[in-house]
Short mmCIF file of C-alpha atoms and ligand atoms in Angstrom, two decimals:
data_model
loop_
_atom_site.label_atom_id
_atom_site.label_comp_id
_atom_site.label_asym_id
_atom_site.label_seq_id
_atom_site.Cartn_x
_atom_site.Cartn_y
_atom_site.Cartn_z
CA MET Y 1 -67.07 -3.06 -34.84
CA SER Y 2 -68.23 -5.05 -37.87
CA ILE Y 3 -70.89 -7.41 -37.69
CA LYS Y 4 -68.74 -10.10 -38.67
CA GLY Y 5 -66.27 -8.96 -35.80
CA ASN Y 6 -68.98 -8.68 -33.32
CA LEU Y 7 -69.88 -12.35 -34.38
CA GLU Y 8 -66.39 -13.64 -33.82
CA GLU Y 9 -65.90 -12.12 -30.53
CA ILE Y 10 -69.32 -13.47 -29.15
CA ARG Y 11 -68.49 -16.95 -30.68
CA LYS Y 12 -65.35 -17.15 -28.74
CA THR Y 13 -67.61 -16.68 -25.39
CA ILE Y 14 -70.04 -19.51 -26.31
CA PRO Y 15 -69.54 -23.22 -25.80
CA GLU Y 16 -70.09 -25.20 -29.01
CA ASN Y 17 -73.04 -27.15 -27.65
CA VAL Y 18 -74.71 -23.88 -27.07
CA CYS Y 19 -76.84 -22.69 -30.16
CA LEU Y 20 -76.46 -19.14 -31.08
CA VAL Y 21 -79.55 -17.04 -32.35
CA ALA Y 22 -78.55 -13.78 -34.11
CA VAL Y 23 -81.55 -11.53 -33.29
CA SER Y 24 -81.95 -9.34 -36.27
CA LYS Y 25 -85.42 -7.93 -35.69
CA THR Y 26 -85.61 -4.42 -37.02
CA LYS Y 27 -82.35 -4.34 -38.93
CA PRO Y 28 -82.28 -4.29 -42.61
CA ILE Y 29 -81.50 -7.28 -44.91
CA GLU Y 30 -77.67 -6.08 -45.55
CA ASN Y 31 -77.01 -6.80 -42.02
CA LEU Y 32 -78.11 -10.30 -41.87
CA GLU Y 33 -76.30 -10.74 -45.32
CA GLU Y 34 -73.14 -9.78 -43.61
CA ALA Y 35 -73.83 -12.00 -40.73
CA TYR Y 36 -74.67 -14.71 -43.22
CA ASP Y 37 -71.56 -14.10 -45.20
CA ALA Y 38 -69.66 -14.45 -41.63
CA GLY Y 39 -71.22 -17.83 -41.21
CA GLN Y 40 -74.30 -17.30 -39.09
CA ARG Y 41 -77.34 -19.38 -40.16
CA ILE Y 42 -79.56 -19.23 -37.05
CA PHE Y 43 -81.66 -15.88 -37.06
CA GLY Y 44 -84.43 -14.78 -34.53
CA GLU Y 45 -87.32 -12.28 -35.28
CA ASN Y 46 -90.11 -11.23 -33.55
CA LYS Y 47 -92.73 -9.93 -36.22
CA ALA Y 48 -94.38 -12.37 -38.66
CA GLN Y 49 -94.30 -10.32 -41.71
CA GLU Y 50 -90.80 -9.01 -41.11
CA MET Y 51 -89.68 -12.66 -40.92
CA ALA Y 52 -91.30 -13.68 -43.96
CA GLN Y 53 -90.06 -10.65 -45.94
CA LYS Y 54 -86.50 -11.44 -44.78
CA ALA Y 55 -87.05 -15.37 -45.43
CA GLN Y 56 -87.87 -14.86 -48.90
CA SER Y 57 -84.88 -12.57 -49.80
CA LEU Y 58 -82.27 -14.56 -47.89
CA PRO Y 59 -80.67 -18.07 -48.69
CA SER Y 60 -82.94 -21.09 -47.66
CA ASP Y 61 -80.37 -22.58 -45.53
CA ILE Y 62 -81.27 -20.16 -42.77
CA GLU Y 63 -83.11 -21.50 -39.84
CA TRP Y 64 -85.53 -19.15 -38.75
CA HIS Y 65 -86.61 -18.57 -34.94
CA PHE Y 66 -89.70 -16.60 -33.99
CA ILE Y 67 -88.78 -15.18 -30.53
CA GLY Y 68 -91.53 -12.80 -29.56
CA HIS Y 69 -95.15 -12.95 -28.63
CA LEU Y 70 -96.96 -14.37 -31.85
CA GLN Y 71 -100.74 -13.52 -32.69
CA THR Y 72 -102.75 -16.56 -33.91
CA ASN Y 73 -103.72 -14.61 -37.06
CA LYS Y 74 -100.00 -14.13 -37.98
CA VAL Y 75 -98.98 -17.83 -37.83
CA LYS Y 76 -99.96 -18.35 -41.45
CA TYR Y 77 -96.99 -16.07 -42.48
CA ILE Y 78 -94.31 -18.10 -40.95
CA ALA Y 79 -95.74 -21.76 -40.93
CA PRO Y 80 -94.37 -22.71 -44.17
CA TYR Y 81 -90.47 -22.31 -43.02
CA VAL Y 82 -90.10 -21.40 -39.44
CA SER Y 83 -87.71 -23.54 -37.61
CA ILE Y 84 -89.03 -23.10 -34.15
CA ILE Y 85 -91.43 -20.69 -32.34
CA GLU Y 86 -90.01 -20.02 -29.17
CA ALA Y 87 -92.52 -18.32 -27.18
CA VAL Y 88 -95.78 -20.10 -26.75
CA ASP Y 89 -97.93 -19.78 -23.72
CA SER Y 90 -101.41 -20.81 -24.77
CA PHE Y 91 -103.41 -23.67 -26.03
CA LYS Y 92 -105.16 -21.34 -28.56
CA LEU Y 93 -101.78 -20.55 -30.00
CA MET Y 94 -100.39 -24.15 -30.11
CA GLU Y 95 -103.84 -25.11 -31.74
CA LYS Y 96 -103.25 -22.69 -34.65
CA ILE Y 97 -99.74 -23.45 -34.99
CA ASN Y 98 -100.41 -27.33 -35.31
CA LYS Y 99 -103.33 -26.45 -37.76
CA GLU Y 100 -101.12 -24.35 -40.06
CA ALA Y 101 -98.28 -26.63 -39.83
CA ALA Y 102 -100.76 -29.65 -40.62
CA LYS Y 103 -101.68 -27.37 -43.87
CA ASN Y 104 -98.14 -27.36 -44.84
CA ASN Y 105 -97.38 -30.87 -44.37
CA ARG Y 106 -94.94 -30.35 -41.40
CA CYS Y 107 -94.05 -30.34 -37.81
CA ILE Y 108 -93.41 -27.28 -36.24
CA ASP Y 109 -91.10 -27.36 -33.28
CA VAL Y 110 -91.83 -24.98 -30.35
CA LEU Y 111 -90.79 -23.82 -27.06
CA ILE Y 112 -93.07 -23.36 -23.79
CA GLN Y 113 -92.65 -19.89 -22.39
CA PHE Y 114 -92.34 -19.69 -18.71
CA TYR Y 115 -92.60 -16.52 -16.68
CA ILE Y 116 -89.43 -16.10 -14.50
CA ALA Y 117 -88.72 -12.37 -14.24
CA GLU Y 118 -89.98 -10.22 -11.32
CA GLU Y 119 -91.48 -7.48 -13.88
CA GLU Y 120 -95.02 -7.26 -14.89
CA SER Y 121 -95.49 -9.12 -18.14
CA LYS Y 122 -98.69 -10.51 -20.03
CA PHE Y 123 -96.66 -13.51 -21.51
CA GLY Y 124 -95.39 -16.85 -20.04
CA CYS Y 125 -96.63 -19.80 -17.99
CA ASP Y 126 -96.15 -20.27 -14.29
CA TYR Y 127 -95.34 -24.03 -13.57
CA LYS Y 128 -98.99 -25.09 -13.16
CA GLU Y 129 -100.05 -23.33 -16.14
CA ALA Y 130 -97.13 -25.04 -18.51
CA ILE Y 131 -98.32 -28.38 -17.23
CA GLU Y 132 -101.98 -27.79 -17.90
CA LEU Y 133 -100.78 -26.68 -21.46
CA ILE Y 134 -98.80 -29.98 -22.06
CA GLN Y 135 -101.83 -32.14 -20.72
CA GLN Y 136 -103.92 -30.19 -23.16
CA ILE Y 137 -101.71 -30.66 -26.00
CA ARG Y 138 -101.41 -34.41 -25.53
CA GLU Y 139 -105.24 -34.87 -24.71
CA ASN Y 140 -106.21 -33.02 -28.28
CA ASN Y 141 -103.25 -35.17 -29.92
CA LEU Y 142 -101.83 -31.88 -31.54
CA SER Y 143 -99.32 -34.27 -33.70
CA ASN Y 144 -97.92 -31.23 -36.13
CA ILE Y 145 -96.14 -29.62 -33.16
CA ARG Y 146 -93.19 -30.90 -31.35
CA ILE Y 147 -92.34 -29.27 -27.93
CA ARG Y 148 -88.71 -29.09 -27.53
CA GLY Y 149 -88.25 -27.34 -24.14
CA VAL Y 150 -88.48 -24.25 -22.42
CA MET Y 151 -87.89 -20.37 -22.80
CA GLY Y 152 -87.70 -17.46 -20.46
CA MET Y 153 -86.46 -13.96 -19.94
CA ALA Y 154 -84.82 -12.59 -16.69
CA THR Y 155 -85.61 -9.54 -15.10
CA ASN Y 156 -83.85 -6.81 -16.49
CA THR Y 157 -81.61 -5.48 -13.59
CA ASP Y 158 -77.94 -5.33 -12.85
CA ASN Y 159 -78.28 -7.61 -9.82
CA GLN Y 160 -76.57 -10.63 -11.09
CA GLU Y 161 -77.48 -12.96 -8.60
CA GLN Y 162 -81.20 -12.27 -9.14
CA VAL Y 163 -80.73 -12.93 -13.11
CA LEU Y 164 -78.83 -16.13 -12.07
CA SER Y 165 -81.62 -17.47 -9.66
CA GLU Y 166 -84.13 -16.51 -12.28
CA PHE Y 167 -82.29 -18.87 -14.82
CA LYS Y 168 -81.54 -21.55 -12.60
CA GLN Y 169 -85.46 -21.85 -11.96
CA LEU Y 170 -86.11 -22.09 -15.51
CA LYS Y 171 -83.45 -24.85 -15.64
CA THR Y 172 -85.21 -26.55 -12.66
CA TYR Y 173 -88.65 -26.28 -14.39
CA PHE Y 174 -87.06 -27.86 -17.74
CA HIS Y 175 -85.89 -30.80 -15.73
CA LYS Y 176 -89.07 -31.02 -13.97
CA VAL Y 177 -91.31 -31.26 -16.88
CA LYS Y 178 -88.78 -33.60 -18.69
CA GLU Y 179 -89.03 -35.97 -15.97
CA SER Y 180 -92.86 -36.02 -15.90
CA TYR Y 181 -93.61 -35.72 -19.67
CA PHE Y 182 -90.50 -36.20 -21.84
CA GLU Y 183 -88.55 -38.70 -20.02
CA SER Y 184 -88.00 -40.85 -23.15
CA GLU Y 185 -88.02 -38.04 -25.74
CA SER Y 186 -84.52 -36.98 -26.54
CA SER Y 187 -85.78 -34.20 -28.80
CA PHE Y 188 -86.89 -32.35 -25.56
CA ASP Y 189 -83.65 -30.87 -25.15
CA THR Y 190 -83.78 -26.88 -25.33
CA ILE Y 191 -83.35 -24.16 -22.72
CA SER Y 192 -83.43 -21.00 -24.34
CA MET Y 193 -82.22 -18.23 -22.18
CA GLY Y 194 -79.74 -15.31 -22.24
CA MET Y 195 -79.44 -12.07 -24.32
CA SER Y 196 -76.99 -9.60 -25.00
CA ASN Y 197 -76.66 -8.36 -21.36
CA ASP Y 198 -77.26 -11.56 -19.51
CA TYR Y 199 -76.04 -14.61 -21.81
CA GLN Y 200 -73.04 -15.45 -20.01
CA LEU Y 201 -75.05 -15.87 -16.77
CA ALA Y 202 -77.54 -17.87 -18.73
CA ILE Y 203 -74.83 -20.16 -20.06
CA GLU Y 204 -73.69 -20.66 -16.60
CA ALA Y 205 -77.20 -21.76 -15.24
CA GLY Y 206 -77.35 -24.19 -18.18
CA SER Y 207 -78.65 -22.58 -21.50
CA THR Y 208 -78.71 -24.39 -24.65
CA ASN Y 209 -79.87 -21.52 -26.59
CA VAL Y 210 -79.17 -17.94 -26.39
CA ARG Y 211 -80.46 -15.10 -28.31
CA ILE Y 212 -78.30 -12.24 -28.94
CA GLY Y 213 -79.20 -8.91 -30.95
CA SER Y 214 -77.72 -5.46 -30.04
CA SER Y 215 -74.34 -7.27 -29.12
CA ILE Y 216 -74.10 -8.49 -32.82
CA PHE Y 217 -76.08 -5.84 -34.80
CA GLY Y 218 -75.89 -2.71 -32.55
CA ALA Y 219 -78.69 -0.94 -30.85
CA ARG Y 220 -81.90 -1.06 -32.27
CA ASN Y 221 -83.59 2.08 -33.38
CA TYR Y 222 -87.61 2.04 -32.99
CA SER Y 223 -88.44 5.49 -33.81
CA LYS Y 224 -87.66 5.03 -37.56
C1 PLP O 1 -84.73 -8.51 -28.71
C2 PLP O 1 -85.18 -10.06 -27.94
C3 PLP O 1 -83.81 -10.77 -27.73
C4 PLP O 1 -82.24 -9.70 -28.08
O1 PLP O 1 -82.22 -8.88 -27.11
P1 PLP O 1 -80.60 -7.94 -27.30
O2 PLP O 1 -80.57 -7.32 -25.68
O3 PLP O 1 -80.74 -7.27 -28.16
O4 PLP O 1 -79.70 -9.12 -27.41
C5 PLP O 1 -83.73 -11.68 -27.15
N1 PLP O 1 -85.03 -12.46 -26.91
C6 PLP O 1 -86.21 -11.83 -27.25
C7 PLP O 1 -87.31 -12.73 -26.92
C8 PLP O 1 -86.18 -10.50 -27.75
O5 PLP O 1 -87.33 -9.98 -27.82
#
């Protein structure tokens, strides 16, 4: 099916209040244009220079979500226009984003990445680390970033119960953090979870932001 057709099918399965990020990493500009022409305005990328290049060649009303691990020395490539950086798990990166946002006279939205899967991964915070991170941000008065919520990835498994329970765990973290630190801030409103294979479970568990790539654009080819 076409990208437009895929998007239409997927939109039917996503409630209106859930944000659909079209994950276009590795895909050529023409694919993004096709999605754009089908009405898609939110795109996700995980490489800073690739995002920068695409942002330059596409209309400026696109919202760019950075979804992968971001190195501090790459923040400058996306700071002028990125809409939200979805996966921040260290104070060092927060500081750098804050600095580059200030240089561009803006405030950049970020999500705290939580580690919820059973797999080995270098990325993401546990609850205690996330709390420490928030406290550090407050103490250092990083006023050019705004924490919008949490992000996480479930284990890559066919065990739906496990995936659902990991997503529910992330939702619990979101509410605990909100109650403790963001009670009066309505902008702390985002739970980013769910990809092509598991987004329906994520929505069931309370996702407000799904990140869908291959179901829209087809499988990615990393060997090119
Ligand atoms: C690639 C990626 C996605 C999209 O994955 P699909 O399985 O293609 O939908 C979502 N989130 C993150 C963080 C990714 O890196």
